[in-house]
Coordinates of C-alpha atoms in Angstrom, one line a residue:
X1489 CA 255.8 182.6 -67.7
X1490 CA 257.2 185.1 -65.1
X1491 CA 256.0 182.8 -62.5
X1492 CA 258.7 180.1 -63.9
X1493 CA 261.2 183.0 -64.8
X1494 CA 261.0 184.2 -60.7
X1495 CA 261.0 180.4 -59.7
X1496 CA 264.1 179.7 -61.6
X1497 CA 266.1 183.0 -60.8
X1498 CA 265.7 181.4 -56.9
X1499 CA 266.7 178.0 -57.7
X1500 CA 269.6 179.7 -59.0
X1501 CA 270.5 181.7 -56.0
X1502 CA 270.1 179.6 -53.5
X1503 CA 272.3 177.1 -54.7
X1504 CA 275.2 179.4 -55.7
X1505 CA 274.4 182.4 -52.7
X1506 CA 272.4 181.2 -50.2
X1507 CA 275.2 180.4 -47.2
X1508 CA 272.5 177.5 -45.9
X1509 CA 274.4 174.5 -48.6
X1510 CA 273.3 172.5 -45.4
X1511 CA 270.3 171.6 -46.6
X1512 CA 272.0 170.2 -49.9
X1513 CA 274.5 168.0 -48.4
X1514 CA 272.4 166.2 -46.0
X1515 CA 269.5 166.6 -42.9
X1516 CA 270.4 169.2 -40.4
X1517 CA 271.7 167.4 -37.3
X1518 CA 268.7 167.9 -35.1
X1519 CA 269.8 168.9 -31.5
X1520 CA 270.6 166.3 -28.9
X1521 CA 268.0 167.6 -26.5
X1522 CA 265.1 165.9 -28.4
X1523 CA 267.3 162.7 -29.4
X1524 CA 268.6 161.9 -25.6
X1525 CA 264.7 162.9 -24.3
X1526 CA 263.0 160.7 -26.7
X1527 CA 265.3 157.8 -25.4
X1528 CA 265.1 158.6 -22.1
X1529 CA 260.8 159.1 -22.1
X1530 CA 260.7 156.1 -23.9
X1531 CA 259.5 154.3 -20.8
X1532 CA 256.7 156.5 -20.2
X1533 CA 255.7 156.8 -23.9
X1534 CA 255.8 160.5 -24.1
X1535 CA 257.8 160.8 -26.8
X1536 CA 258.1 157.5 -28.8
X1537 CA 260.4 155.7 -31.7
X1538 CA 258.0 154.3 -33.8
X1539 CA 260.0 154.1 -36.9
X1540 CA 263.5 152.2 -37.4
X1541 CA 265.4 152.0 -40.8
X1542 CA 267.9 149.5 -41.6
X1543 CA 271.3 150.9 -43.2
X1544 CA 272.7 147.6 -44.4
X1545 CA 275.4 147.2 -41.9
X1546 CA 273.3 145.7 -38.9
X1547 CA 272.6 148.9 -36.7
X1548 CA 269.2 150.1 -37.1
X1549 CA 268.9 154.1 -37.1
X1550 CA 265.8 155.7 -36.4
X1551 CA 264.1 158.0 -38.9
X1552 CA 260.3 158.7 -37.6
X1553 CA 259.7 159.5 -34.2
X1554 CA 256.4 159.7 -33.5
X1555 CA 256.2 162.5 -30.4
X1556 CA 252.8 162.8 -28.6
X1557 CA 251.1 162.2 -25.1
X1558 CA 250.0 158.7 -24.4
X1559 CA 246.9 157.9 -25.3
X1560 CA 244.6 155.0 -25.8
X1561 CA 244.9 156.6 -29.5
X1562 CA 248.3 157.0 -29.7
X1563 CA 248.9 153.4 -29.2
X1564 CA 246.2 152.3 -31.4
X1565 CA 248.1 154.4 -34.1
X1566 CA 251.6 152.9 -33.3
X1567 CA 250.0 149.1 -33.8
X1568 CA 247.3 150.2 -36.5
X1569 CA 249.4 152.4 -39.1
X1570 CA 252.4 150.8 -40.8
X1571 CA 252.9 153.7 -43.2
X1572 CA 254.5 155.4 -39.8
X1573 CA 257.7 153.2 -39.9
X1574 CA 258.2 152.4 -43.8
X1575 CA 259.7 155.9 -44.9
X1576 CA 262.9 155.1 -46.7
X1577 CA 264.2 158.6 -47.9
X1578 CA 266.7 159.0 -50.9
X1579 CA 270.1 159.2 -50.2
X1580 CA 273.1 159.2 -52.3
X1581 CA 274.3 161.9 -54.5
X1582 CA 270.6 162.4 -56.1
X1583 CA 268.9 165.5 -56.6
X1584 CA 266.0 163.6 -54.2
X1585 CA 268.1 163.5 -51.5
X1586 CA 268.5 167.3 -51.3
X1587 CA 266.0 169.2 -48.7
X1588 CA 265.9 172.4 -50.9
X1589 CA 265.7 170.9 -54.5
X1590 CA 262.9 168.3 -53.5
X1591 CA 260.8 171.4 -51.7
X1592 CA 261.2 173.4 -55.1
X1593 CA 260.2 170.7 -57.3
X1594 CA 257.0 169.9 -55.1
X1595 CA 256.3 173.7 -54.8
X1596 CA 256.8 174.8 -58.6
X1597 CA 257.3 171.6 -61.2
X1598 CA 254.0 171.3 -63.3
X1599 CA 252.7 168.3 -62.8
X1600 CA 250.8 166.6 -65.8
X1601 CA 247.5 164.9 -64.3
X1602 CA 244.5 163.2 -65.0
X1603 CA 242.4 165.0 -62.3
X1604 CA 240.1 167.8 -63.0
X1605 CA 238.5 170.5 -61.4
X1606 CA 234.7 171.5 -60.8
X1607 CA 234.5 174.8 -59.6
X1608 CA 231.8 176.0 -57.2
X1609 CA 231.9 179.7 -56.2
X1610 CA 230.1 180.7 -52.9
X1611 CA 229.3 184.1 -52.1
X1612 CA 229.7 184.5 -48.3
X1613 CA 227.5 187.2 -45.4
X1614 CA 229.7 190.1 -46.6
X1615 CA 229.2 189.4 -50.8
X1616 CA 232.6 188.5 -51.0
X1617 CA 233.4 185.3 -53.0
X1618 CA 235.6 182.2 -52.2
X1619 CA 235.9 179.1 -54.2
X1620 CA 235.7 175.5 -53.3
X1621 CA 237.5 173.0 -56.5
X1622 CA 236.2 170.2 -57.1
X1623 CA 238.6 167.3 -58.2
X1624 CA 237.5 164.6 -60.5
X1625 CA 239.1 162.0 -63.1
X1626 CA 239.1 163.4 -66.5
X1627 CA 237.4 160.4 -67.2
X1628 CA 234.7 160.7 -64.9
X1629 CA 231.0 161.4 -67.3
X1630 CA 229.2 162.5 -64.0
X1631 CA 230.8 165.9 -63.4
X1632 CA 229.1 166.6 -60.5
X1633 CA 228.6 163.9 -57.1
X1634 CA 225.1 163.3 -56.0
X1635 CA 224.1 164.7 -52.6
X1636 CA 222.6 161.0 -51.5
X1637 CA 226.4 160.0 -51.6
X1638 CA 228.2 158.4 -48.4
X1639 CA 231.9 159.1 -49.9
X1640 CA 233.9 160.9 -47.1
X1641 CA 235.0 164.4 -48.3
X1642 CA 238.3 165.7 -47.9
X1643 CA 238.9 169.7 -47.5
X1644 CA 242.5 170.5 -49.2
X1645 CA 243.9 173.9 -47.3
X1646 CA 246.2 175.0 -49.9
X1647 CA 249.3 177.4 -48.6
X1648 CA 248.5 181.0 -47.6
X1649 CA 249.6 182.5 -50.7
X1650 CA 246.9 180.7 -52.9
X1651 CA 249.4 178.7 -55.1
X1652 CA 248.5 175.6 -55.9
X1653 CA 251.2 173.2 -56.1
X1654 CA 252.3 169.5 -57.8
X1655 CA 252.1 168.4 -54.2
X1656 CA 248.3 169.7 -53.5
X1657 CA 247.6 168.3 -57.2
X1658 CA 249.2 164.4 -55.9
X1659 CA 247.0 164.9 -53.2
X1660 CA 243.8 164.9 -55.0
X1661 CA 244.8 162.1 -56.8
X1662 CA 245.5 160.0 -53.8
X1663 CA 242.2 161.1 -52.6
X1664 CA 240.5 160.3 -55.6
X1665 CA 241.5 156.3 -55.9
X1666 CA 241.1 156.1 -52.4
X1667 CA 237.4 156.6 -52.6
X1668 CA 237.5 160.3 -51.2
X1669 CA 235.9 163.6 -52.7
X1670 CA 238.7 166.2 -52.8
X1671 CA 237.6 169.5 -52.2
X1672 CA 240.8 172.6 -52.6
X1673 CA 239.2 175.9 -50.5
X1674 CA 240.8 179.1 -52.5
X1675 CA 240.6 182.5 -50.2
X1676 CA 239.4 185.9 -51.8
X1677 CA 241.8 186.9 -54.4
X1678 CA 243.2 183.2 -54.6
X1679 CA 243.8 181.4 -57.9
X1680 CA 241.7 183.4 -60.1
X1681 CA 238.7 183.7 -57.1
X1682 CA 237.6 187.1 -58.5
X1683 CA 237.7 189.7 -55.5
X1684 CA 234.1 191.0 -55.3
X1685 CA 234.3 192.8 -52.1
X1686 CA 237.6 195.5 -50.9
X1687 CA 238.2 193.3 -48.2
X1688 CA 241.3 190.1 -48.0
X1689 CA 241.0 187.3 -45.8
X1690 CA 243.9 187.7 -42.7
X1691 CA 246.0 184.8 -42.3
X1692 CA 244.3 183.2 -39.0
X1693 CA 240.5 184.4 -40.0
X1694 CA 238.6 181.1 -39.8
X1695 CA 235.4 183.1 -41.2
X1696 CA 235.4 182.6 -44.6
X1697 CA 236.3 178.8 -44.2
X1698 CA 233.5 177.9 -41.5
X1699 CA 231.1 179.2 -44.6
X1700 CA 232.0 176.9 -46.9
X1701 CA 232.5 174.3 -44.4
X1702 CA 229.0 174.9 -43.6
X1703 CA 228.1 174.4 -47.3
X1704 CA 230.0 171.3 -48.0
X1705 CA 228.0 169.7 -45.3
X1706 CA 224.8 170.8 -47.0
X1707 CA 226.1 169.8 -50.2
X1708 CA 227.2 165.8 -49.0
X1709 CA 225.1 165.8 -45.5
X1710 CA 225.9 162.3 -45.6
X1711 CA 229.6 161.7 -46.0
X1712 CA 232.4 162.8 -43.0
X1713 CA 234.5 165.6 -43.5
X1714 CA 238.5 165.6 -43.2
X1715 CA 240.9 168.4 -43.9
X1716 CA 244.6 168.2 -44.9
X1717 CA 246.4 171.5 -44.8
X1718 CA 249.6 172.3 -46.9
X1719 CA 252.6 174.5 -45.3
X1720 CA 251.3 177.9 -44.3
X1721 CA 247.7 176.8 -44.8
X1722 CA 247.8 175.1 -42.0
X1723 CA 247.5 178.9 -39.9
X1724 CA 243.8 178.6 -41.1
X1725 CA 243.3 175.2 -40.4
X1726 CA 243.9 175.1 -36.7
X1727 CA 243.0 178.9 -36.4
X1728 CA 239.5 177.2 -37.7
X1729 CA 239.5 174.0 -35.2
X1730 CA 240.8 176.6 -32.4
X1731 CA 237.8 178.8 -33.1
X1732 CA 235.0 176.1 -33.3
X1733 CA 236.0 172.9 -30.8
X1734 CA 233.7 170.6 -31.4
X1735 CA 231.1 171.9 -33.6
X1736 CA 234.3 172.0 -36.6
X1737 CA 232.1 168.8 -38.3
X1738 CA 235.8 167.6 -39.1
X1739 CA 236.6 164.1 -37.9
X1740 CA 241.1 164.4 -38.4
X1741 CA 243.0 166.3 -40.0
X1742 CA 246.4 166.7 -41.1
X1743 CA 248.9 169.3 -41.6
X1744 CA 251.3 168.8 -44.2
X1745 CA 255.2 170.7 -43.0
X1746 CA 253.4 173.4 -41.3
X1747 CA 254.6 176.4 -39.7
X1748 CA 253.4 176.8 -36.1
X1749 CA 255.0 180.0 -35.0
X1750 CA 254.0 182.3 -37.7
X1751 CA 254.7 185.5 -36.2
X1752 CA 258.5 184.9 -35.7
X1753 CA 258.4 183.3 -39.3
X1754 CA 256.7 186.0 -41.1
X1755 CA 259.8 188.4 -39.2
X1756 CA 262.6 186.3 -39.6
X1757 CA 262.0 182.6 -40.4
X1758 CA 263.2 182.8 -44.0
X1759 CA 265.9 183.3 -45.8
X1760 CA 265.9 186.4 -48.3
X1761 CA 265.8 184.4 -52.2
X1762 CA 262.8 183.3 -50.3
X1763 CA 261.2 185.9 -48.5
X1764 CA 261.5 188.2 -52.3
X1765 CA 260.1 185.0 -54.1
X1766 CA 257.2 184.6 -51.9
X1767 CA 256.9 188.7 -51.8
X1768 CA 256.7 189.0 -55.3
X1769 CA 254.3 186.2 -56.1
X1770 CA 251.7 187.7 -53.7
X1771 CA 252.0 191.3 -55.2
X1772 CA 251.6 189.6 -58.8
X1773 CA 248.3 188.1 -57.7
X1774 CA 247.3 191.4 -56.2
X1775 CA 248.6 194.0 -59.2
X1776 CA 245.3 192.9 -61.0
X1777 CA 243.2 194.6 -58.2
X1778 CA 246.1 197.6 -57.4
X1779 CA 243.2 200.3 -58.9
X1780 CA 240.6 199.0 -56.9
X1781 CA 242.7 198.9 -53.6
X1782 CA 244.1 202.5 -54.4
X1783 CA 240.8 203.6 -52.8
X1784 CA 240.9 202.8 -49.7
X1785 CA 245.5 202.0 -49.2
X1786 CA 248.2 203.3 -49.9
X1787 CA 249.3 200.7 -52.9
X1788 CA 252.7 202.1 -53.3
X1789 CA 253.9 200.9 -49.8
X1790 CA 252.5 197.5 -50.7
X1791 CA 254.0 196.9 -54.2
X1792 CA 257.3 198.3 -52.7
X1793 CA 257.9 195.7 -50.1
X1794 CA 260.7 192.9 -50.5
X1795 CA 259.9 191.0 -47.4
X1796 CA 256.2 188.7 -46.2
X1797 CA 256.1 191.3 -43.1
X1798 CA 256.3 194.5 -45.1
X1799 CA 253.4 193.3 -47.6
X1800 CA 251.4 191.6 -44.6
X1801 CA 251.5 194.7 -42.7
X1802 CA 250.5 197.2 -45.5
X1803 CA 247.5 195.0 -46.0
X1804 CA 246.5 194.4 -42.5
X1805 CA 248.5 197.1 -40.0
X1806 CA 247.8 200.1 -41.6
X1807 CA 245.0 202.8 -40.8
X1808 CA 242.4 202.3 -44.1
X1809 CA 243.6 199.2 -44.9
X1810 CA 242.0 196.0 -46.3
X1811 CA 240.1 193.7 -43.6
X1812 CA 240.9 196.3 -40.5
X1813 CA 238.3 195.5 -38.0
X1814 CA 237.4 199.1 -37.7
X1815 CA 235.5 198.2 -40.9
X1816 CA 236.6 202.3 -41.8
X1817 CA 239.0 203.5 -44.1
X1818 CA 240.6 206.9 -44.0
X1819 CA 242.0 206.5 -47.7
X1820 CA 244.9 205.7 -49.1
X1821 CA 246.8 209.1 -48.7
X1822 CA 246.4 208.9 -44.8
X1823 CA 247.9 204.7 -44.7
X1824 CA 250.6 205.0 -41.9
X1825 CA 251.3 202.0 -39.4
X1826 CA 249.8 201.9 -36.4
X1827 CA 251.9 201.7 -33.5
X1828 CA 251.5 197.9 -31.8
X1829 CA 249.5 196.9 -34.9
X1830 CA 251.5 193.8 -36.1
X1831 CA 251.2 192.2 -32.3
X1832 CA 247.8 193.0 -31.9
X1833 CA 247.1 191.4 -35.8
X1834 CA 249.3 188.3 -34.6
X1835 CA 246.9 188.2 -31.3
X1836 CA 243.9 187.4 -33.5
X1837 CA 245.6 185.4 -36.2
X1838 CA 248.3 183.3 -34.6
X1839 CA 247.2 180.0 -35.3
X1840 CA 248.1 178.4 -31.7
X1841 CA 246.0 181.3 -29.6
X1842 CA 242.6 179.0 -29.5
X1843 CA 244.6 175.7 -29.5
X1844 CA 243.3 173.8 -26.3
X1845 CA 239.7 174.1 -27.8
X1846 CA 240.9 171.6 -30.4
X1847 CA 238.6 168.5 -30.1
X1848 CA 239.8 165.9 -33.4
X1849 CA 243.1 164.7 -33.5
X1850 CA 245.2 166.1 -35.4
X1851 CA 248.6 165.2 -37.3
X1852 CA 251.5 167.4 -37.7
X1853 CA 253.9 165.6 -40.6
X1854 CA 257.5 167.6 -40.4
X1855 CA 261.1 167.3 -41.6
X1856 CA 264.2 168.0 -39.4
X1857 CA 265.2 169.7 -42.8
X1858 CA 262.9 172.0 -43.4
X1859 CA 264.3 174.3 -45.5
X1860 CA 261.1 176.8 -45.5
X1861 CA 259.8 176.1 -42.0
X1862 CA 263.4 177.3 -40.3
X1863 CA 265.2 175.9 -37.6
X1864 CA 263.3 172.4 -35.8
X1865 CA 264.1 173.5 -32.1
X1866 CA 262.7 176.9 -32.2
X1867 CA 260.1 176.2 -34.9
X1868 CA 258.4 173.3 -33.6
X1869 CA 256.2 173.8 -30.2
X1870 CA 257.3 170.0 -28.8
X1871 CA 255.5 170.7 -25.4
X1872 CA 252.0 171.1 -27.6
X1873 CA 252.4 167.4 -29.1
X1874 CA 253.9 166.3 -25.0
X1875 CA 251.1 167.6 -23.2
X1876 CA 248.0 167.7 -26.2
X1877 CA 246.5 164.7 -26.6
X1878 CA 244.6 165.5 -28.9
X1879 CA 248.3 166.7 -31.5
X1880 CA 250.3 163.8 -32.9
X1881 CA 253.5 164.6 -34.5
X1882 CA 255.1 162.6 -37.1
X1883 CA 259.0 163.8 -37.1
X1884 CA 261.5 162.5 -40.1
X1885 CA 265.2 163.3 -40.6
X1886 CA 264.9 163.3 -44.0
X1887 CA 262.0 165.1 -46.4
X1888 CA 262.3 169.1 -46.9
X1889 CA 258.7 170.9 -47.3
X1890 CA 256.2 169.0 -48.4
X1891 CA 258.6 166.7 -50.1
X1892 CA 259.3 162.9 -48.5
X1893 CA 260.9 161.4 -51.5
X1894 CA 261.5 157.8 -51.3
X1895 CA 263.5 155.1 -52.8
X1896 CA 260.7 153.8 -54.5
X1897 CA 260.1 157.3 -56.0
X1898 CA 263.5 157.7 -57.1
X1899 CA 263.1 154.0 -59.0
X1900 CA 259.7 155.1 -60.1
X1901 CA 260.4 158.0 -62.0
X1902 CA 263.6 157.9 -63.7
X1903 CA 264.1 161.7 -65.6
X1904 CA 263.0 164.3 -63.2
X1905 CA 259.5 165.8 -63.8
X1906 CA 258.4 162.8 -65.7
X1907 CA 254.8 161.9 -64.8
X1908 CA 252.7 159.5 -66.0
X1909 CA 249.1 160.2 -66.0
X1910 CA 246.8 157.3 -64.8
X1911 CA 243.6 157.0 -64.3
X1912 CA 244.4 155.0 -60.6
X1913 CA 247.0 155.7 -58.6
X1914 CA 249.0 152.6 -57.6
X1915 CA 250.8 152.5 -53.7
X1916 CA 254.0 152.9 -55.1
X1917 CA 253.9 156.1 -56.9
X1918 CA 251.6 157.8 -54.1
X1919 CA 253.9 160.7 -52.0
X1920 CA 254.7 159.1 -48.6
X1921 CA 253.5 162.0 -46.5
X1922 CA 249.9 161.1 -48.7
X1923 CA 250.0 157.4 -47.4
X1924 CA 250.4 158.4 -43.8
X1925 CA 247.8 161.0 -44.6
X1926 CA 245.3 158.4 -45.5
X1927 CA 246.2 155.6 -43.2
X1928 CA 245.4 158.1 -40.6
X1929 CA 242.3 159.2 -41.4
X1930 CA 241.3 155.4 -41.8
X1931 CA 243.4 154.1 -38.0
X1932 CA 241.6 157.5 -36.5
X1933 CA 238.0 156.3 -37.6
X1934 CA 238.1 153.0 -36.6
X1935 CA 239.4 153.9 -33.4
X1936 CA 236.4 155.9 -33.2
X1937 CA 233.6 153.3 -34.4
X1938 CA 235.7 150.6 -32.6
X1939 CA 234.5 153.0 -29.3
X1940 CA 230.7 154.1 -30.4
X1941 CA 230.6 150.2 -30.8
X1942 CA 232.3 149.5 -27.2
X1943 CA 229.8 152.1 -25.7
X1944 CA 226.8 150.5 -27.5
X1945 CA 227.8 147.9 -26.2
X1946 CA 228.3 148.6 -22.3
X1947 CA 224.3 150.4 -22.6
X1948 CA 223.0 147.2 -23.9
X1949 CA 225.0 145.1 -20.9
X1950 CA 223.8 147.8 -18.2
X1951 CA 220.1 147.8 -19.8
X1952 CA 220.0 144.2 -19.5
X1953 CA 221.8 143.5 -15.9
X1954 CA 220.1 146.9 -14.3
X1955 CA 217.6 144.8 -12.7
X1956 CA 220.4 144.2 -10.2
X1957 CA 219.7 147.4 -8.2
X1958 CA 216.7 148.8 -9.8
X1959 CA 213.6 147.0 -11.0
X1960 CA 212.5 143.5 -12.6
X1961 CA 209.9 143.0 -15.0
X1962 CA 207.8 139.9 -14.1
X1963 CA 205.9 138.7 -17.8
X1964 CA 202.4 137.8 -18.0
X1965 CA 200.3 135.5 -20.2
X1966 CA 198.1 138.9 -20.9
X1967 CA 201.1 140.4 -22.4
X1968 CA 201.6 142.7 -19.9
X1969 CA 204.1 143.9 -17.5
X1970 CA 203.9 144.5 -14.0
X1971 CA 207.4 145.8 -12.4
X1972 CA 208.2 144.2 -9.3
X1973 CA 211.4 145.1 -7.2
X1974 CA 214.8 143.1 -8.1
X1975 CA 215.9 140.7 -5.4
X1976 CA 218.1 137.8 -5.9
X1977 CA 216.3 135.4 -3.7
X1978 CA 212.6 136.5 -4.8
X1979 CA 211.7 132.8 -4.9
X1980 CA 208.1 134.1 -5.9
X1981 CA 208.5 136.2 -8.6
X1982 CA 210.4 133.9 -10.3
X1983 CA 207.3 131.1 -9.6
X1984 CA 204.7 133.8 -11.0
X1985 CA 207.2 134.2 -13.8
X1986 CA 207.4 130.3 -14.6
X1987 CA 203.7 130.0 -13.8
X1988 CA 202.5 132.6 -16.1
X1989 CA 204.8 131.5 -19.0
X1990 CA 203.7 127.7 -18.9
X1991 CA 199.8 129.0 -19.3

């Protein structure tokens, strides 16, 4: 209940307080530096339109831009996925068409589903727990999925402070009626994970998650693995693709509104109502453990802080805290910051550091409006998706965090928060950012069979034609081969050839 009470107190000022109204009243005007290059690179196909809207009144405004290097997969995406230029976002004097309000209704509106959740808790090198949830339709009898089954499996990253949101909860029922096994990966500590061990995952620490990648592979050896990430979750996710190239056993993934430069958005990138909300909600999750922690920190610095920096640091920065490499602690009485400590933590947990190992593509889907992720110019690392071709970012005017409501939502659902429970979800009512989601991972795998298959292909053709420079077989009666070398005019192989065949 205090959860709703906190959630409500910051709906409350940042619509009467917070100075940013911008994000009420409309999109923030992006700046004309990525508007005039996209129109002047359109030749070369760096950065590329691939989404118009009509507004009624003949002129066509553009509302996706689809901004990557040019690939033979880029344009296989631009022809193959339709989702990419069909986002209609609400306008008008609706609640929809507000950046902040549709980013708080995704992040803390109960939603009222079908799916359930199968838990499966693994206990990792160090005894410490995480927790991999299982969705599944309520009415489902089988509760758990054979390990013989070919269904692909898709890894949810839910954000870095372990909430589980209505938009995480949509996504498992897209998943679900679109034939995929939705898997949510909860850190230590995270939604009700018990915390076994005196140790909390850091931000960018792939560890934990290559374990339990490791175990979903044992678990469906025969189905691929994708990965979706959700706002801050998406530090782990490319921390983890950084860190293992092309040994990650992922085949795409997707990053829902994430937040690239973490550093500078863990100091400055949000607003206070924020920065307390977010605060607070991470010390109530932790206050259940604050006796256990007193052992080895100095709790009182951390349940004083007011900012995501001051309660990131007293976990991670200080002498004897939680996680520190050292593997030491020195007790709570001695926890002081170490000089240098927050840029040598950001060193080994910025999610970028590893990012060239990255060997799957991978989607970035982002709003110009992004209330949470901060300012587009400064928060969005352009010359990754320019240069990477391997990073694919899908770029709307309209959406806020993790929102993308459309027209057909807005017609869908008439009283705010009303949900219907189904046991399908139909294409209308699935979140657009879900659809591209999807038609992704389905564009990106063709692509990929589309080339095992050409490859196959161009084997059989040089296996068959090789006897151009290498050697012939000449056939037998006896049913066996003698291997004679290739000419073009050997008039007499050919004659043994015929002669032997006609016996």
């Amino acid at each position: 209940m205090l959860e709703w009470l906190v959630a409500f107190c910051v709906v409350i000022l940042a619509l009467f307080i917070w100075p940013g109204t911008k994000y009420l009243l409309g999109p923030i005007a992006f700046p004309q530096r990525l508007g005039v290059s996209q129109l002047a690179a359109g030749s070369d196909g760096a950065r590329s339109a691939c989404a118009e809207g009509a507004d009624g009144t003949g002129k066509k405004t553009r509302t996706v831009s689809l901004i990557c290097n040019p690939s033979a997969l880029a344009k296989y995406l631009q022809k193959h996925c339709r989702t990419f230029s069909c986002y209609s976002p609400c306008g008008g004097w609706t609640w929809r068409a507000s950046a902040f309000l549709q980013s708080a209704y995704e992040a803390c509106w109960p939603c009222d589903s079908s799916v359930q959740f199968v838990r499966d808790n693994l206990q990792l090198s160090d005894d410490g727990l995480v927790s991999l949830d299982w969705a599944v339709p309520s009415y489902h009898r089988r509760r758990r999925t054979s390990s013989h089954s070919t269904s692909p499996v898709l890894l949810i990253i839910p954000n870095s402070f372990g909430k589980i949101t209505r938009n995480v909860v949509k996504l498992c029922e897209s998943a679900l009626s679109h034939g995929y096994l939705p898997a949510v990966f909860n850190r230590r500590s995270h939604n009700s994970t018990p915390l076994t061990t005196l140790k909390l995952q850091q931000f960018g620490d792939p560890s934990d998650l290559r374990e339990a990648v490791r175990y979903i592979r044992y678990r469906q050896p025969a189905g691929r693995l994708y990965a979706v990430s959700e706002s801050s979750g998406s530090g782990l996710l490319l921390s983890y693709l950084g860190e293992c190239g092309s040994s990650s056993y992922v085949t795409a993934a997707v990053c829902l509104s994430p937040v690239f430069r973490c550093q500078s958005w863990f100091e400055s990138g949000l607003c206070w109502p924020l920065q307390w909300a977010l605060a607070l909600y991470q010390k109530i999750c932790l206050s259940r453990y604050r006796t256990a922690l007193g052992d080895i920190m100095h709790t009182d610095t951390l349940f004083s802080s007011c900012s995501l920096r001051g309660v990131e640091e007293a976990l991670f920065c200080q002498s004897g805290c939680v996680g520190s490499t050292s593997g030491t602690s020195s007790g709570c009485g001695s926890s002081v910051s170490i000089p240098g400590a927050w840029d040598a933590y950001w060193e080994r947990n910025e999610p970028l550091r590893d990012v060239d190992e990255v060997a799957i593509p991978v989607l970035s889907v982002c709003a110009k409006d992004d209330p949470v992720r901060g300012d587009a110019q400064s928060s969005l690392p352009l010359e990754l998706f320019e240069t990477n071709p391997h990073f694919f970012l899908l770029l709307t005017d309209r959406g806020g965090h993790c929102g993308f409501s459309t027209q057909s939502d807005r017609s869908a659902g008439s009283a705010a928060g009303s949900v219907v429970a189904t046991s399908t979800v139909d294409n209308r009512g699935t979140n657009w950012s879900h659809k591209v989601m999807l038609e992704f991972f389905r564009a990106t795998t063709d692509f990929f069979n589309a080339e095992e298959r050409a490859k196959q292909f161009a084997a059989r053709r040089r296996g068959l034609g090789g006897a151009a420079g290498g050697w012939a077989f000449r056939y037998r009666s006896g049913s066996t081969c003698k291997r004679v070398p290739a000419c073009s005019h050997n008039i007499h192989a050919i004659y043994n050839w015929q002669r032997s065949y006609t016996r």
